[in-house]
XYZ file of C-alpha atoms in Angstrom:
380
model
C -0.183 -0.165 0.060
C 2.533 2.431 0.607
C 5.006 1.458 -2.499
C 2.016 2.188 -4.389
C 0.967 5.727 -2.771
C 4.664 6.905 -3.661
C 4.502 5.199 -6.583
C 1.638 7.769 -7.675
C 3.452 10.570 -5.880
C 6.246 10.144 -8.436
C 4.115 10.347 -11.471
C 2.393 13.237 -10.436
C 5.919 15.280 -9.696
C 7.072 13.959 -13.407
C 3.894 15.333 -14.901
C 4.263 18.685 -13.166
C 8.452 18.828 -13.797
C 7.456 17.887 -18.033
C 5.231 20.580 -18.130
C 7.668 22.944 -16.636
C 10.177 22.574 -18.660
C 7.961 22.792 -21.887
C 6.434 25.718 -20.815
C 9.949 27.605 -20.754
C 10.192 28.580 -24.615
C 6.306 30.377 -24.300
C 7.788 32.733 -21.192
C 11.147 33.385 -23.309
C 9.129 34.063 -26.771
C 8.679 38.001 -26.880
C 5.030 39.080 -26.777
C 3.477 40.630 -30.235
C 4.587 44.100 -30.477
C 7.637 44.294 -27.982
C 11.250 44.174 -28.746
C 13.430 41.539 -28.093
C 16.733 41.198 -26.117
C 19.635 39.287 -27.259
C 20.908 37.289 -23.957
C 23.593 35.229 -25.835
C 26.511 37.146 -23.770
C 27.018 39.151 -27.435
C 25.813 43.111 -27.954
C 22.482 43.145 -27.573
C 20.488 43.485 -30.958
C 16.827 45.127 -30.994
C 14.685 43.032 -33.271
C 11.555 45.292 -34.747
C 8.696 43.620 -35.248
C 7.167 42.881 -38.760
C 3.658 45.276 -37.481
C 6.098 48.121 -37.204
C 6.134 49.752 -41.092
C 9.455 50.813 -42.017
C 9.829 54.374 -44.377
C 10.165 53.567 -48.276
C 12.622 56.074 -49.700
C 10.633 57.214 -53.092
C 12.883 57.134 -56.324
C 12.207 60.785 -58.482
C 9.719 60.084 -60.847
C 11.207 59.217 -64.649
C 10.531 61.757 -67.229
C 7.462 61.472 -69.702
C 8.210 58.643 -72.283
C 9.556 59.015 -75.559
C 6.706 59.524 -77.875
C 8.444 61.852 -80.200
C 8.463 62.555 -83.993
C 10.645 65.125 -86.111
C 9.091 68.233 -87.271
C 9.828 67.225 -90.742
C 8.093 68.294 -93.790
C 7.847 66.008 -97.232
C 10.510 66.333 -99.606
C 8.331 66.511 -102.772
C 7.316 70.562 -102.004
C 4.221 70.368 -104.685
C 2.284 68.299 -101.835
C 2.066 72.036 -99.841
C -1.525 72.422 -101.769
C -3.801 73.911 -101.047
C -3.537 77.153 -99.397
C -4.730 77.228 -95.625
C -7.542 79.498 -94.941
C -6.381 82.668 -93.699
C -7.257 83.470 -90.356
C -7.737 80.375 -89.022
C -5.766 78.221 -86.692
C -5.551 74.615 -86.819
C -7.437 71.968 -84.814
C -4.815 70.304 -81.961
C -5.443 68.384 -78.969
C -2.450 69.334 -76.579
C -2.438 70.179 -72.928
C -4.870 72.328 -71.696
C -3.187 75.928 -71.013
C -3.308 77.093 -67.209
C -4.832 80.140 -67.097
C -2.344 83.016 -66.866
C -3.466 86.790 -65.643
C -1.747 89.450 -66.879
C 0.467 91.256 -64.344
C -0.001 95.135 -63.992
C 2.391 96.757 -66.641
C 5.331 98.407 -65.081
C 7.383 101.076 -67.284
C 10.449 98.673 -67.896
C 7.776 95.891 -69.256
C 6.375 98.892 -71.470
C 9.447 98.919 -73.259
C 9.612 94.923 -74.681
C 7.981 93.459 -77.565
C 7.710 90.182 -79.331
C 6.794 88.796 -82.515
C 5.966 85.307 -81.869
C 5.253 83.042 -84.624
C 3.493 79.508 -84.327
C 2.443 77.059 -87.621
C 1.118 73.895 -87.194
C -1.420 74.051 -90.243
C 0.296 73.731 -93.538
C -0.730 73.586 -96.953
C -1.925 70.091 -97.597
C -2.420 67.559 -95.015
C 1.185 65.648 -94.407
C 3.420 68.391 -93.356
C 1.122 69.304 -90.360
C 2.385 69.885 -86.650
C 1.154 69.555 -83.460
C 3.153 71.441 -80.939
C 3.892 74.648 -82.950
C 1.053 76.385 -81.670
C 0.996 75.691 -78.224
C 5.043 76.696 -78.357
C 3.704 79.949 -79.335
C 1.042 80.078 -76.913
C 3.667 79.495 -74.151
C 5.693 82.032 -75.213
C 2.969 84.830 -75.363
C 1.909 83.858 -71.982
C 5.103 84.283 -70.502
C 4.713 87.855 -71.900
C 1.736 88.276 -70.331
C 2.805 87.113 -66.864
C 5.740 89.849 -66.885
C 2.935 92.666 -67.978
C 4.464 93.526 -71.209
C 1.234 95.470 -72.760
C -1.088 93.356 -75.332
C -0.202 96.352 -77.948
C 3.397 95.499 -77.784
C 2.970 91.524 -78.387
C 1.931 90.266 -82.149
C 1.466 86.594 -82.092
C 1.180 84.681 -85.516
C -1.029 81.585 -85.448
C -1.292 79.179 -88.259
C -3.274 80.848 -91.434
C -2.287 84.687 -89.581
C 1.440 83.676 -90.319
C 1.632 84.049 -93.664
C 4.483 85.012 -95.945
C 3.034 88.615 -95.890
C 2.261 88.540 -91.608
C 5.192 87.560 -91.279
C 7.006 90.394 -93.099
C 4.836 92.748 -91.601
C 5.330 91.670 -88.279
C 9.506 92.585 -88.463
C 8.651 95.911 -90.226
C 6.410 96.677 -87.134
C 9.412 95.695 -84.841
C 11.986 97.681 -86.428
C 9.211 100.753 -86.326
C 8.055 100.569 -82.880
C 11.380 99.427 -80.941
C 14.322 101.756 -79.589
C 17.483 101.671 -78.679
C 16.636 100.310 -75.166
C 13.989 98.136 -76.325
C 14.257 94.230 -75.381
C 12.699 92.215 -78.400
C 11.362 88.318 -78.393
C 11.777 87.283 -81.917
C 10.093 83.491 -81.576
C 9.572 80.811 -84.031
C 8.052 77.898 -84.129
C 7.694 75.409 -87.096
C 9.084 74.331 -90.229
C 12.542 74.889 -91.724
C 14.007 73.730 -94.937
C 17.572 73.544 -95.348
C 18.728 75.284 -98.488
C 22.164 74.648 -98.408
C 25.009 73.886 -96.222
C 25.213 77.643 -95.131
C 21.800 78.612 -95.513
C 18.639 77.944 -93.639
C 14.870 79.046 -94.107
C 11.832 79.223 -91.778
C 8.303 78.080 -94.067
C 5.575 80.771 -93.486
C 2.041 79.097 -93.203
C 1.632 79.762 -96.993
C 4.253 77.957 -98.344
C 6.703 81.134 -98.360
C 10.403 80.182 -97.903
C 12.331 83.474 -95.842
C 16.081 82.521 -95.620
C 18.096 83.377 -92.749
C 19.833 85.975 -94.968
C 16.547 87.599 -96.000
C 15.402 87.792 -92.318
C 18.870 89.546 -91.543
C 18.541 91.941 -93.979
C 15.226 92.437 -92.536
C 16.321 92.662 -89.135
C 19.499 95.068 -90.084
C 17.837 98.374 -89.032
C 16.352 97.378 -85.889
C 16.790 99.733 -82.912
C 16.671 97.462 -80.001
C 20.160 96.021 -78.582
C 19.061 93.685 -76.370
C 17.328 90.462 -78.883
C 16.541 87.080 -78.082
C 15.507 85.170 -80.693
C 14.334 81.507 -79.977
C 14.182 78.986 -82.877
C 11.625 76.075 -81.649
C 12.721 74.309 -85.214
C 15.434 72.198 -86.982
C 18.432 73.287 -87.834
C 17.869 76.554 -85.730
C 21.727 76.741 -85.073
C 22.025 78.127 -88.177
C 20.282 81.330 -87.945
C 23.705 82.961 -86.954
C 23.372 85.684 -89.819
C 20.405 87.098 -87.618
C 23.032 87.952 -84.987
C 24.491 91.074 -83.639
C 25.837 92.507 -80.497
C 23.364 92.416 -77.761
C 21.601 89.085 -79.211
C 20.812 85.964 -77.935
C 19.781 82.857 -80.059
C 18.931 79.888 -78.720
C 18.152 77.037 -81.118
C 16.158 73.754 -80.271
C 19.151 71.723 -82.214
C 21.958 72.984 -84.192
C 22.748 73.841 -87.904
C 22.742 70.007 -88.833
C 20.526 68.405 -86.741
C 16.149 67.879 -86.321
C 14.028 69.257 -84.216
C 11.545 67.161 -82.022
C 8.110 67.153 -80.850
C 7.374 65.201 -77.690
C 3.797 63.647 -77.562
C 3.889 63.109 -73.752
C 3.609 66.972 -73.394
C 2.309 67.981 -76.954
C 5.123 70.586 -77.053
C 8.571 70.694 -78.614
C 11.257 69.759 -76.318
C 12.643 73.660 -76.398
C 9.198 75.109 -75.200
C 8.632 72.191 -72.773
C 11.658 72.910 -70.875
C 13.134 76.227 -71.796
C 9.740 78.294 -72.009
C 6.882 76.212 -70.168
C 9.057 74.641 -67.116
C 11.705 77.469 -66.854
C 9.910 80.280 -67.107
C 5.836 79.823 -66.770
C 6.647 77.374 -63.931
C 9.191 79.987 -62.914
C 11.914 77.135 -62.350
C 15.091 78.868 -64.157
C 15.083 81.204 -60.939
C 14.437 84.436 -63.057
C 12.714 86.353 -65.687
C 16.213 86.118 -68.192
C 16.539 84.272 -71.331
C 20.000 83.613 -69.660
C 18.152 82.146 -66.471
C 15.903 80.087 -68.570
C 18.166 78.226 -70.702
C 20.886 77.077 -68.088
C 17.369 75.425 -66.335
C 16.552 74.132 -69.163
C 20.017 72.595 -70.489
C 20.758 70.908 -66.971
C 17.072 69.201 -67.070
C 17.646 68.201 -70.316
C 21.117 66.738 -69.934
C 19.152 64.881 -66.854
C 15.877 63.693 -68.921
C 16.753 63.267 -72.328
C 20.607 64.082 -72.600
C 20.739 63.932 -76.943
C 17.706 66.757 -77.058
C 19.432 69.246 -75.685
C 19.750 73.258 -76.864
C 22.131 75.354 -78.871
C 22.804 78.842 -77.652
C 24.758 81.628 -79.186
C 24.805 84.791 -76.930
C 26.401 88.348 -77.695
C 24.430 89.472 -74.980
C 26.021 92.565 -73.495
C 23.249 92.477 -70.387
C 20.917 89.806 -69.365
C 17.630 89.531 -71.815
C 15.474 90.480 -69.345
C 11.581 89.679 -70.226
C 10.134 91.892 -67.702
C 12.239 95.154 -69.314
C 14.639 95.373 -66.230
C 18.203 96.179 -67.056
C 20.339 93.329 -65.595
C 24.025 93.020 -65.313
C 24.821 90.162 -68.396
C 25.756 86.795 -66.460
C 28.772 85.395 -66.663
C 29.293 83.586 -70.057
C 31.775 79.985 -70.784
C 29.792 78.243 -73.285
C 30.728 77.771 -76.936
C 27.674 77.511 -78.768
C 27.337 73.729 -79.154
C 24.948 73.847 -75.937
C 26.393 76.594 -73.969
C 25.516 80.530 -73.245
C 28.135 82.662 -74.705
C 29.710 82.244 -77.873
C 31.165 84.957 -79.789
C 32.878 83.224 -82.831
C 29.461 82.621 -84.940
C 29.897 80.836 -88.203
C 28.751 83.774 -90.724
C 29.078 86.649 -88.733
C 32.049 88.473 -89.384
C 34.182 90.056 -86.608
C 34.392 93.369 -85.839
C 37.726 93.801 -87.244
C 36.674 93.018 -90.956
C 35.924 95.789 -92.761
C 32.017 96.702 -92.552
C 30.063 95.303 -95.814
C 28.702 97.519 -98.644
C 25.251 98.821 -97.795
C 22.478 97.215 -99.745
C 21.101 99.198 -102.823
C 17.856 98.918 -101.394
C 15.157 97.218 -99.407
C 15.462 93.216 -100.137
C 12.519 92.079 -102.014
C 10.625 89.286 -100.629
C 11.708 85.863 -101.356
C 8.979 83.923 -103.763
C 7.021 80.894 -102.299
C 8.845 77.806 -103.086
C 6.653 75.849 -105.074
C 8.830 74.596 -107.878
C 7.462 70.771 -108.632
C 10.982 69.241 -108.443
C 11.590 70.789 -105.532
C 15.648 71.585 -106.682
C 15.500 74.792 -103.938
C 13.644 72.986 -101.121
C 15.838 70.202 -100.097
C 13.990 67.986 -97.626
C 14.124 69.935 -94.111
C 12.021 70.013 -90.851
C 10.829 72.104 -88.275
């Protein structure tokens, strides 16, 4: 009897001991949401419970996709027919424009003038563009944003940008400006490469205005500070228009095509130079040089093969609000920087002055020859 009782007590004690041993891991396990501390004799290790979120580092958003096309008309110029209807703007499904409130006009802004040309709608149906009109409208919006009076800006779009209207606009600039004026001459549309040294803008009626002709028209322009923007192919070839005080900013050099990007329904030069650099004020100021510096750096980051070309002979900053500012430092060679004084086709100050013209230049005839011998393939 005593042995049986002893046996039962031993069994109960063994069971209790086994239950205690099995309970040790559960006691050592950390409770949910608590920190576990290592007891292995080494440095204490803090382990964060999985329920505690770790902040993620978000990368910079990528640039819009490269849905682009060259701004290039067909080789056969006979396809540039029939004539467009004058006074109309071709329809285009481009990005909605944010409303721009014209700033109050200051005395300085009253001395800023702009001739802005944008052509989407060319004769026929195979040469039309998408981004030239938005490009021009952005430039007009910039001048309004800086308080330039509406009467100081002529914006010629599509059917209003024929050969006579462009010639009249150039004559208006010559007659309206003064030596201390600031002028913006902006062109977005097709350009043809006539020869190795000659480029020409194409009016909405198919008329051809070569660089030498435009230079003649602007020879007597009184304004010293002039910003010439070519949102077109071969734009860097329009150095004939250069003179002291002028800046030429182009979407491409004299031998390269320019492109529109369907992702933002504009050319690269407008999206980065005009829209972002000036309208969105990412260029940190109202000058052409500040906008260019921003645009060039941003394009090198986003689309390094779409950087701009600029020749800068300015003696002061080209300020779109009309305020005279000191010229920024010049450190570029004309192949994408700011400030090149050795321009192809532009005589140096040491050269003898050219003989004065015998009379005013005649407007060049529209390029409509069927073989296209005078109009080799070009593009915007």
